[in-house]
Amino acid sequence: MNAPDLLEISPDRRLAYHRSHARATGKDAPGVVFLGGFRSDMTGTKATFLEDWARERGRAFLRFDYRGHGASSGDFLDGAIGDWADDAAEAVMRLTEGPQVLVGSSMGGWIALLLARRMPERVAALVGIAAAPDFTEDSMWAGFDAAQREALARNGRVELPSDYSDEPYVITRRLIEEGRQQLVLRAPLVLPFPLRLLQGTADTDVPPEVALRLLDHVDCADAQLTLVKGADHRFSEPRELALLAATLDALDVAGGV
């Protein structure tokens, strides 16, 4: 795999990315930006699948790593939701042109909603894959017992077991506290573009109730939720990737700057 390019935002803030430019066959359609999940990076199955999908159609495509993730600079434990949303905003503003289709996986769905609130004119449509808005508050903090909350206050961090790694998830007090400034389900959320939510019924990390709550909450004239029986949080099996491709192919959105 080719080495990523680097977007230098400041001397100590560099975002790694891969970008494909539009060809003649896709120049009239908006580009696609993939927004990854918590502790994931741009080399995952969905990100590379989407890159291939976009290349086949001549569409512009961008995948990147937030700071502290993957090949980007920074320490993961120093970051929080607002930092990663700022990274996403910089990537969209500096590395794309015109409205984009934002595809957000898990935490990336929350990031996509923050971008939609911040720069709706740069969003052509939003696709959430097991989108996890407000998870630091509604999943992490709400799920902590008294001892974990005490440890977070005392030590500034708490360790949680991970289903995806032998190493525990380290949750910092800053992640929780800063996340409260980024919540999107507590105030009106207007999305003046199509919204598509893809959700597995066997997802134990972000259960279907989250997708239903988001669908009910948004003010959006064209919002759809697709539930996939038996799909888990990874949403990376061939049938699920095929559904993602079909969802993008079916979106009727215009390009242009």
XYZ file of N, CA and C in Angstrom:
771
model
N 0.845 -1.198 0.000
C 0.000 0.000 0.000
C 0.877 1.244 0.000
N 0.488 2.237 -0.777
C 1.256 3.470 -0.840
C 1.229 4.202 0.486
N 2.331 4.893 0.774
C 2.386 5.693 1.993
C 1.387 6.840 1.892
N 0.776 7.209 2.999
C -0.190 8.311 2.948
C 0.489 9.649 2.746
N -0.269 10.589 2.226
C 0.163 11.982 2.212
C -0.101 12.578 3.587
N 0.498 13.737 3.851
C 0.336 14.396 5.140
C -0.186 15.812 4.945
N -1.241 16.131 5.650
C -1.767 17.490 5.698
C -1.220 18.150 6.957
N -0.355 19.148 6.787
C 0.238 19.823 7.946
C -0.626 21.017 8.318
N -1.252 20.921 9.467
C -2.109 21.994 9.964
C -1.303 22.930 10.857
N -0.378 22.363 11.611
C 0.572 23.115 12.422
C 1.804 22.225 12.562
N 2.921 22.760 13.076
C 4.134 21.945 13.162
C 3.955 20.637 13.932
N 3.042 20.607 14.894
C 2.842 19.380 15.665
C 1.483 18.729 15.398
N 0.865 19.090 14.299
C -0.450 18.528 13.962
C -0.486 18.193 12.471
N -0.299 16.923 12.177
C -0.258 16.451 10.790
C -1.234 15.289 10.637
N -2.081 15.402 9.633
C -3.082 14.368 9.380
C -2.674 13.554 8.158
N -2.612 12.238 8.337
C -2.311 11.336 7.226
C -3.593 11.092 6.433
N -3.456 11.035 5.104
C -4.642 10.837 4.284
C -4.291 10.170 2.954
N -5.318 9.580 2.355
C -5.276 9.104 0.977
C -6.431 9.773 0.241
N -6.134 10.285 -0.938
C -7.156 11.007 -1.696
C -7.149 10.539 -3.146
N -8.324 10.318 -3.690
C -8.490 9.997 -5.104
C -9.267 11.138 -5.748
N -8.788 11.630 -6.870
C -9.468 12.716 -7.559
C -10.534 12.175 -8.503
N -11.515 13.000 -8.788
C -12.593 12.601 -9.685
C -12.074 12.490 -11.117
N -12.648 11.546 -11.852
C -12.396 11.449 -13.280
C -13.627 11.955 -14.022
N -13.551 11.953 -15.328
C -14.642 12.510 -16.135
C -15.972 11.839 -15.833
N -15.941 10.519 -15.576
C -17.188 9.787 -15.341
C -17.870 10.169 -14.038
N -17.119 10.757 -13.096
C -17.708 11.076 -11.802
C -17.617 12.531 -11.409
N -17.220 13.388 -12.354
C -16.951 14.786 -11.992
C -18.207 15.551 -11.592
N -19.384 15.104 -12.051
C -20.616 15.819 -11.728
C -21.256 15.336 -10.429
N -20.678 14.326 -9.804
C -21.203 13.799 -8.538
C -20.334 14.286 -7.390
N -20.910 14.459 -6.210
C -20.099 14.914 -5.070
C -19.071 13.874 -4.670
N -17.983 14.347 -4.095
C -16.991 13.439 -3.545
C -17.514 12.743 -2.306
N -16.765 11.736 -1.877
C -17.130 10.958 -0.696
C -15.984 11.032 0.305
N -16.326 11.264 1.565
C -15.344 11.331 2.649
C -15.699 10.270 3.682
N -14.724 9.421 4.017
C -14.959 8.408 5.046
C -14.431 8.915 6.384
N -15.273 8.811 7.406
C -14.935 9.223 8.768
C -14.938 7.982 9.649
N -13.768 7.608 10.139
C -13.613 6.364 10.878
C -14.088 6.452 12.315
N -13.993 5.325 12.988
C -14.495 5.204 14.341
C -13.435 5.408 15.410
N -13.843 5.222 16.634
C -13.015 5.407 17.823
C -11.876 4.387 17.821
N -10.653 4.877 17.815
C -9.443 4.054 17.825
C -9.240 3.249 16.542
N -9.992 3.542 15.500
C -9.776 2.865 14.226
C -8.936 3.768 13.319
N -8.637 3.290 12.119
C -7.854 4.111 11.204
C -8.359 3.921 9.786
N -7.711 4.603 8.848
C -8.204 4.643 7.472
C -7.815 3.419 6.654
N -7.188 2.419 7.279
C -6.812 1.210 6.541
C -7.836 0.093 6.703
N -8.934 0.350 7.383
C -9.930 -0.680 7.642
C -10.708 -1.102 6.403
N -11.479 -2.150 6.571
C -12.206 -2.756 5.453
C -13.161 -1.784 4.781
N -13.941 -1.054 5.566
C -14.939 -0.159 4.968
C -14.266 0.989 4.218
N -13.193 1.532 4.780
C -12.509 2.659 4.138
C -11.923 2.254 2.793
N -11.256 1.117 2.753
C -10.642 0.691 1.499
C -11.689 0.206 0.496
N -12.764 -0.403 0.987
C -13.864 -0.785 0.099
C -14.442 0.449 -0.585
N -14.670 1.501 0.193
C -15.233 2.720 -0.372
C -14.282 3.373 -1.366
N -12.997 3.297 -1.106
C -12.031 3.837 -2.057
C -12.143 3.119 -3.404
N -12.248 1.790 -3.356
C -12.417 1.020 -4.590
C -13.745 1.363 -5.273
N -14.806 1.483 -4.472
C -16.123 1.851 -5.017
C -16.035 3.194 -5.746
N -15.400 4.171 -5.112
C -15.300 5.503 -5.716
C -14.430 5.471 -6.970
N -13.339 4.721 -6.921
C -12.456 4.654 -8.085
C -13.177 4.044 -9.288
N -13.975 3.018 -9.061
C -14.718 2.384 -10.157
C -15.693 3.348 -10.816
N -16.189 4.311 -10.067
C -17.187 5.249 -10.574
C -16.582 6.599 -10.931
N -15.286 6.733 -10.772
C -14.632 7.999 -11.082
C -14.903 9.096 -10.079
N -15.355 8.722 -8.890
C -15.716 9.710 -7.868
C -14.497 10.128 -7.043
N -14.474 11.358 -6.630
C -13.453 11.809 -5.686
C -13.692 11.133 -4.345
N -12.606 10.807 -3.656
C -12.730 10.096 -2.380
C -11.596 10.512 -1.455
N -11.920 10.615 -0.161
C -10.927 10.962 0.858
C -11.116 10.085 2.076
N -10.013 9.494 2.535
C -9.981 8.836 3.838
C -8.770 9.374 4.584
N -8.870 9.493 5.885
C -7.783 10.102 6.656
C -7.833 9.586 8.089
N -6.777 9.868 8.817
C -6.708 9.517 10.237
C -6.813 10.780 11.082
N -7.673 10.739 12.100
C -7.686 11.814 13.090
C -6.336 11.826 13.824
N -6.041 12.937 14.482
C -4.811 12.963 15.276
C -4.887 11.887 16.371
N -3.737 11.268 16.617
C -3.690 10.191 17.592
C -4.208 8.873 17.077
N -4.579 8.817 15.813
C -5.065 7.595 15.173
C -4.141 7.258 13.997
N -3.957 5.977 13.762
C -3.255 5.543 12.566
C -1.915 6.222 12.369
N -1.732 6.789 11.174
C -0.447 7.384 10.794
C -0.372 8.884 11.064
N -1.400 9.462 11.669
C -1.370 10.889 11.986
C -0.562 11.145 13.249
N -0.189 12.398 13.436
C 0.597 12.774 14.609
C -0.282 12.794 15.855
N 0.369 12.859 17.013
C -0.349 13.008 18.266
C -0.563 11.705 19.008
N -0.905 11.853 20.274
C -1.180 10.725 21.162
C -2.694 10.574 21.296
N -3.181 9.379 21.066
C -4.615 9.128 21.146
C -5.204 9.607 22.465
N -4.511 9.368 23.571
C -5.066 9.695 24.884
C -5.170 11.190 25.128
N -4.542 11.994 24.293
C -4.665 13.445 24.424
C -5.905 13.978 23.721
N -6.545 13.149 22.905
C -7.613 13.631 22.046
C -9.001 13.504 22.645
N -9.943 14.185 22.014
C -11.350 14.150 22.412
C -12.195 14.428 21.171
N -13.503 14.301 21.328
C -14.406 14.382 20.186
C -14.247 15.702 19.433
N -14.176 16.800 20.136
C -14.036 18.100 19.476
C -12.749 18.214 18.685
N -11.664 17.630 19.197
C -10.391 17.642 18.469
C -10.536 16.906 17.147
N -11.163 15.730 17.210
C -11.285 14.909 15.996
C -12.279 15.516 15.014
N -13.290 16.201 15.526
C -14.201 16.920 14.637
C -13.475 18.072 13.952
N -12.593 18.758 14.681
C -11.786 19.818 14.076
C -10.888 19.250 12.978
N -10.304 18.074 13.233
C -9.474 17.436 12.214
C -10.294 17.146 10.957
N -11.497 16.607 11.160
C -12.354 16.290 10.022
C -12.723 17.549 9.245
N -13.011 18.623 9.958
C -13.351 19.880 9.286
C -12.177 20.393 8.458
N -10.971 20.320 9.005
C -9.783 20.751 8.267
C -9.596 19.897 7.020
N -9.769 18.583 7.161
C -9.589 17.684 6.026
C -10.599 17.991 4.920
N -11.858 18.195 5.291
C -12.881 18.492 4.297
C -12.609 19.832 3.626
N -12.278 20.843 4.409
C -12.076 22.178 3.851
C -10.843 22.248 2.954
N -9.772 21.559 3.353
C -8.505 21.700 2.633
C -8.299 20.672 1.533
N -8.977 19.539 1.625
C -8.666 18.446 0.716
C -9.814 18.062 -0.212
N -10.945 18.737 -0.103
C -12.078 18.460 -0.990
C -12.627 19.760 -1.545
N -13.439 19.620 -2.587
C -14.093 20.776 -3.189
C -15.595 20.529 -3.266
N -16.358 21.524 -2.877
C -17.801 21.431 -2.990
C -18.421 20.497 -1.970
N -19.727 20.274 -2.068
C -20.424 19.399 -1.127
C -19.928 17.960 -1.236
N -19.859 17.294 -0.091
C -19.367 15.924 -0.006
C -20.420 15.011 0.616
N -20.379 13.740 0.234
C -21.146 12.721 0.932
C -20.279 12.223 2.088
N -20.719 12.450 3.306
C -19.976 12.019 4.479
C -20.444 10.629 4.881
N -19.518 9.696 4.959
C -19.826 8.342 5.404
C -19.137 8.140 6.746
N -19.914 8.120 7.807
C -19.363 8.045 9.154
C -19.651 6.710 9.805
N -18.593 6.039 10.243
C -18.727 4.738 10.901
C -18.577 4.906 12.401
N -19.581 4.467 13.159
C -19.544 4.506 14.617
C -19.287 5.937 15.104
N -18.159 6.206 15.768
C -17.854 7.573 16.175
C -17.848 8.513 14.986
N -17.440 8.004 13.819
C -17.451 8.830 12.622
C -18.825 9.353 12.275
N -19.881 8.625 12.663
C -21.226 9.135 12.471
C -21.484 10.374 13.316
N -20.977 10.373 14.545
C -21.081 11.564 15.411
C -20.287 12.707 14.796
N -19.063 12.419 14.355
C -18.239 13.454 13.730
C -18.952 14.036 12.515
N -19.564 13.171 11.696
C -20.279 13.642 10.513
C -21.419 14.580 10.896
N -22.137 14.258 11.958
C -23.229 15.122 12.403
C -22.705 16.467 12.904
N -21.550 16.459 13.557
C -20.943 17.722 13.979
C -20.537 18.563 12.774
N -19.993 17.931 11.737
C -19.658 18.665 10.524
C -20.915 19.210 9.861
N -21.974 18.401 9.850
C -23.225 18.858 9.251
C -23.769 20.080 9.979
N -23.599 20.124 11.280
C -24.045 21.282 12.060
C -23.135 22.484 11.823
N -21.855 22.230 11.624
C -20.867 23.296 11.487
C -20.824 23.861 10.070
N -20.917 23.000 9.057
C -20.753 23.437 7.664
C -21.736 22.726 6.747
N -23.033 22.940 6.939
C -24.031 22.216 6.139
C -23.885 22.440 4.644
N -23.324 23.579 4.255
C -23.161 23.859 2.825
C -22.129 22.948 2.164
N -21.310 22.268 2.974
C -20.304 21.366 2.422
C -20.741 19.899 2.493
N -21.999 19.660 2.846
C -22.506 18.287 2.965
C -23.602 18.068 1.936
N -23.391 17.079 1.054
C -24.396 16.722 0.064
C -25.344 15.659 0.592
N -24.826 14.783 1.439
C -25.618 13.727 2.058
C -24.783 13.131 3.184
N -25.448 12.404 4.070
C -24.761 11.786 5.197
C -25.205 10.332 5.300
N -24.230 9.440 5.357
C -24.498 8.020 5.542
C -23.849 7.595 6.855
N -24.651 7.098 7.784
C -24.132 6.622 9.057
C -24.126 5.107 9.097
N -22.995 4.537 9.471
C -22.876 3.083 9.627
C -22.718 2.812 11.117
N -23.752 2.277 11.747
C -23.741 2.099 13.200
C -23.327 3.392 13.889
N -23.930 4.487 13.453
C -23.572 5.805 13.967
C -23.740 5.857 15.484
N -22.787 6.532 16.140
C -22.750 6.535 17.608
C -22.710 7.946 18.178
N -23.727 8.772 17.893
C -23.728 10.115 18.467
C -23.816 10.074 19.991
N -23.078 10.977 20.627
C -23.149 11.181 22.082
C -22.719 9.953 22.890
N -21.901 9.058 22.303
C -21.594 7.797 22.997
C -20.762 7.996 24.253
N -19.965 9.060 24.335
C -19.170 9.259 25.539
C -20.059 9.490 26.755
N -21.213 10.099 26.523
C -22.146 10.376 27.617
C -23.150 9.240 27.819
N -23.767 8.797 26.719
C -24.897 7.873 26.818
C -24.481 6.412 26.932
N -23.270 6.088 26.519
C -22.784 4.718 26.618
C -21.694 4.603 27.674
N -20.627 5.403 27.510
C -19.509 5.281 28.442
C -19.883 5.770 29.845
N -20.174 7.061 29.974
C -20.450 7.627 31.294
C -21.663 6.960 31.938
N -22.711 6.781 31.163
C -23.926 6.164 31.712
C -23.684 4.731 32.156
N -22.695 4.066 31.546
C -22.421 2.680 31.877
C -21.409 2.482 32.987
N -20.749 3.554 33.402
C -19.760 3.432 34.470
C -20.452 3.164 35.804
N -19.856 2.283 36.592
C -20.358 2.109 37.953
C -19.681 3.137 38.865
N -20.047 3.119 40.133
C -19.540 4.131 41.066
C -18.019 4.076 41.170
N -17.443 2.884 41.177
C -15.992 2.747 41.294
C -15.289 3.308 40.067
N -15.843 3.074 38.901
C -15.233 3.596 37.679
C -15.315 5.116 37.622
N -16.444 5.663 38.032
C -16.558 7.125 38.051
C -15.587 7.733 39.054
N -15.417 7.060 40.187
C -14.460 7.542 41.185
C -13.036 7.475 40.644
N -12.702 6.383 39.949
C -11.366 6.239 39.368
C -11.117 7.308 38.314
N -12.120 7.605 37.525
C -11.980 8.635 36.496
C -11.709 9.991 37.129
N -12.427 10.305 38.210
C -12.222 11.580 38.898
C -10.866 11.635 39.592
N -10.478 10.503 40.179
C -9.229 10.473 40.962
C -7.987 10.403 40.071
N -8.036 9.538 39.064
C -6.847 9.273 38.248
C -6.870 9.940 36.876
N -8.016 10.470 36.498
C -8.130 11.084 35.179
C -8.288 10.084 34.060
N -8.469 8.801 34.410
C -8.625 7.763 33.386
C -9.202 6.502 34.003
N -9.806 5.686 33.160
C -10.322 4.394 33.583
C -10.110 3.420 32.422
N -9.819 2.166 32.735
C -9.572 1.166 31.705
C -10.786 0.253 31.563
N -11.180 0.028 30.304
C -12.320 -0.830 29.992
C -11.861 -1.979 29.097
N -12.405 -3.168 29.259
C -12.041 -4.274 28.367
C -12.528 -4.009 26.948
N -11.786 -4.524 25.966
C -12.116 -4.332 24.559
C -12.419 -5.671 23.906
N -13.453 -5.680 23.061
C -13.771 -6.875 22.283
C -12.901 -6.998 21.047
N -12.129 -5.950 20.748
C -11.388 -5.905 19.488
C -9.873 -5.915 19.680
N -9.410 -5.937 20.927
C -7.974 -5.881 21.178
C -7.673 -6.507 22.529
N -6.445 -7.016 22.672
C -6.010 -7.529 23.972
C -5.751 -6.391 24.948
N -5.507 -5.229 24.398
C -5.284 -4.054 25.230
C -6.623 -3.431 25.632
N -6.734 -2.937 26.857
C -7.995 -2.314 27.273
C -8.202 -0.958 26.618
N -9.440 -0.530 26.550
C -9.740 0.850 26.196
C -9.392 1.725 27.399
N -8.601 2.747 27.179
C -8.351 3.730 28.222
C -9.231 4.940 27.931
N -10.106 5.248 28.862
C -11.025 6.378 28.723
C -10.556 7.484 29.652
N -10.312 8.659 29.096
C -9.818 9.767 29.906
C -10.970 10.649 30.392
N -10.695 11.334 31.479
C -11.689 12.278 31.997
C -11.961 13.378 30.968
N -10.917 13.791 30.250
C -11.117 14.841 29.240
C -12.043 14.365 28.128
N -11.924 13.103 27.714
C -12.808 12.586 26.672
C -14.264 12.722 27.093
N -14.559 12.374 28.335
C -15.936 12.455 28.828
C -16.382 13.909 28.964
N -15.558 14.719 29.599
C -15.964 16.102 29.874
C -16.059 16.926 28.600
N -15.092 16.764 27.690
C -15.130 17.513 26.437
C -16.270 17.035 25.554
N -16.571 15.739 25.632
C -17.668 15.199 24.846
C -18.992 15.862 25.166
N -19.163 16.334 26.369
C -20.419 16.993 26.756
C -20.619 18.312 26.012
N -19.528 18.869 25.471
C -19.656 20.092 24.684
C -20.017 19.799 23.231
N -20.036 18.516 22.849
C -20.243 18.146 21.448
C -21.541 17.362 21.224
N -22.376 17.235 22.214
C -23.579 16.407 22.108
C -24.522 16.935 21.019
N -25.121 16.022 20.269
C -25.993 16.426 19.161
C -27.432 15.975 19.332
N -27.717 15.177 20.373
C -29.071 14.667 20.562
C -29.843 15.433 21.636
N -29.282 16.542 22.106
C -29.936 17.314 23.172
C -30.565 18.599 22.663
N -30.329 18.949 21.416
C -30.861 20.182 20.846
C -31.284 19.887 19.416
N -32.117 20.739 18.823
C -32.562 20.491 17.448
C -31.380 20.268 16.505
N -31.554 19.326 15.584
C -30.498 18.982 14.645
C -31.108 18.959 13.244
N -30.885 20.036 12.522
C -31.460 20.184 11.184
C -30.466 19.649 10.161
N -30.922 18.731 9.333
C -30.087 18.156 8.274
C -30.774 18.418 6.936
N -30.358 19.448 6.213
C -31.034 19.818 4.959
C -30.511 19.052 3.748
N -30.342 17.763 3.906
C -29.817 16.891 2.853
C -30.202 15.462 3.216
N -30.054 14.507 2.302
C -30.449 13.125 2.610
C -29.607 12.511 3.731
N -30.275 11.722 4.557
C -29.630 10.974 5.633
C -29.969 9.496 5.458
N -28.941 8.656 5.448
C -29.137 7.217 5.381
C -28.396 6.577 6.550
N -29.110 5.796 7.332
C -28.530 5.111 8.479
C -28.571 3.609 8.234
N -27.420 2.951 8.363
C -27.296 1.504 8.224
C -26.941 0.936 9.583
N -27.679 -0.070 10.037
C -27.536 -0.537 11.411
C -27.766 -2.038 11.502
N -26.871 -2.740 12.172
C -27.043 -4.160 12.403
C -27.862 -4.437 13.650
N -28.707 -5.453 13.591
C -29.526 -5.792 14.753
C -28.720 -6.519 15.825
N -27.545 -7.073 15.465
C -26.710 -7.791 16.431
C -25.565 -6.931 16.944
N -25.664 -5.633 16.752
C -24.635 -4.701 17.213
C -24.788 -4.505 18.718
N -23.796 -4.977 19.478
C -23.848 -4.814 20.941
C -23.116 -3.571 21.409
N -22.304 -2.957 20.541
C -21.592 -1.730 20.907
C -22.486 -0.505 20.735
N -23.192 -0.463 19.619
C -24.153 0.614 19.351
C -25.463 -0.064 18.953
N -26.342 -0.311 19.900
C -27.564 -1.070 19.609
C -28.516 -0.298 18.704
N -29.442 -1.008 18.065
C -30.380 -0.358 17.139
C -31.162 0.795 17.757
N -31.354 0.767 19.063
C -32.092 1.855 19.707
C -31.437 3.213 19.474
N -30.115 3.226 19.329
C -29.419 4.487 19.074
C -29.818 5.038 17.707
N -29.841 4.160 16.702
C -30.238 4.590 15.363
C -31.682 5.078 15.340
N -32.556 4.396 16.060
C -33.957 4.820 16.122
C -34.091 6.175 16.808
N -33.310 6.377 17.863
C -33.347 7.671 18.554
C -32.852 8.789 17.637
N -31.779 8.522 16.893
C -31.245 9.529 15.975
C -32.247 9.834 14.878
N -32.844 8.802 14.306
C -33.831 9.004 13.245
C -34.996 9.850 13.735
N -35.444 9.583 14.950
C -36.561 10.342 15.512
C -36.171 11.780 15.834
N -34.895 11.981 16.165
C -34.451 13.296 16.632
C -34.224 14.295 15.504
N -33.686 13.840 14.374
C -33.265 14.781 13.348
C -34.458 15.435 12.661
N -34.253 16.677 12.242
C -35.197 17.404 11.389
C -34.670 17.265 9.968
N -35.164 16.260 9.262
C -34.635 15.917 7.945
C -35.776 15.412 7.079
N -35.941 16.002 5.907
C -37.055 15.640 5.033
C -36.823 14.329 4.296
N -35.587 13.856 4.270
C -35.264 12.640 3.521
C -34.327 11.781 4.366
N -34.895 11.121 5.363
C -34.112 10.292 6.282
C -34.626 8.864 6.252
N -33.695 7.910 6.153
C -34.069 6.497 6.103
C -33.120 5.687 6.985
N -33.687 4.687 7.641
C -32.915 3.746 8.450
C -33.113 2.346 7.888
N -31.999 1.650 7.635
C -32.041 0.264 7.181
C -31.441 -0.632 8.255
N -32.238 -1.565 8.775
C -31.766 -2.529 9.759
C -31.386 -3.823 9.045
N -30.231 -4.370 9.414
C -29.739 -5.603 8.802
C -29.714 -6.685 9.868
N -30.559 -7.677 9.720
C -30.657 -8.737 10.710
C -29.331 -9.494 10.814
N -28.833 -9.596 12.042
C -27.626 -10.363 12.315
C -26.321 -9.631 12.119
N -26.337 -8.433 11.566
C -25.090 -7.691 11.363
C -24.595 -7.139 12.696
N -23.258 -7.206 12.896
C -22.696 -6.685 14.139
C -22.090 -5.303 13.910
N -21.323 -4.828 14.891
C -20.840 -3.453 14.831
C -19.834 -3.218 13.711
N -19.112 -4.260 13.343
C -18.105 -4.064 12.287
C -18.750 -3.717 10.953
N -19.901 -4.301 10.657
C -20.646 -4.031 9.428
C -19.724 -4.120 8.204
N -18.942 -5.212 8.152
C -17.917 -5.345 7.119
C -18.004 -6.641 6.334
N -19.065 -7.418 6.547
C -19.242 -8.629 5.764
C -19.640 -8.264 4.329
N -19.424 -9.166 3.362
C -19.726 -8.836 1.963
C -21.142 -8.315 1.732
N -22.141 -8.906 2.384
C -23.521 -8.440 2.160
C -23.703 -7.019 2.693
N -22.990 -6.694 3.774
C -23.118 -5.372 4.366
C -22.398 -4.321 3.522
N -21.244 -4.683 2.993
C -20.536 -3.773 2.101
C -21.327 -3.561 0.811
N -21.976 -4.619 0.325
C -22.815 -4.481 -0.867
C -23.980 -3.533 -0.603
N -24.557 -3.597 0.598
C -25.631 -2.681 0.956
C -25.122 -1.246 1.027
N -23.925 -1.059 1.576
C -23.328 0.274 1.630
C -23.157 0.835 0.221
N -22.632 0.019 -0.688
C -22.449 0.465 -2.067
C -23.786 0.809 -2.710
N -24.793 -0.039 -2.517
C -26.102 0.210 -3.097
C -26.728 1.472 -2.538
N -26.505 1.711 -1.250
C -27.040 2.926 -0.615
C -26.431 4.166 -1.247
N -25.125 4.153 -1.452
C -24.460 5.292 -2.081
C -24.889 5.446 -3.529
N -25.011 4.334 -4.244
C -25.421 4.411 -5.644
C -26.827 4.997 -5.786
N -27.669 4.743 -4.797
C -29.062 5.182 -4.889
C -29.271 6.629 -4.458
N -28.278 7.227 -3.823
C -28.429 8.606 -3.376
C -28.516 9.533 -4.569
N -29.506 10.353 -4.606
C -29.689 11.312 -5.695
C -29.240 12.683 -5.191
N -27.938 12.935 -5.323
C -27.396 14.215 -4.840
C -26.560 14.824 -5.950
N -26.590 16.142 -6.006
C -25.863 16.860 -7.052
C -24.498 17.297 -6.560
N -23.571 17.456 -7.475
C -22.244 17.937 -7.127
C -22.157 19.439 -7.320
N -20.943 19.919 -7.514
C -20.735 21.340 -7.726
C -20.161 22.019 -6.520
N -19.556 23.156 -6.732
C -18.934 23.912 -5.647
C -19.899 24.975 -5.156
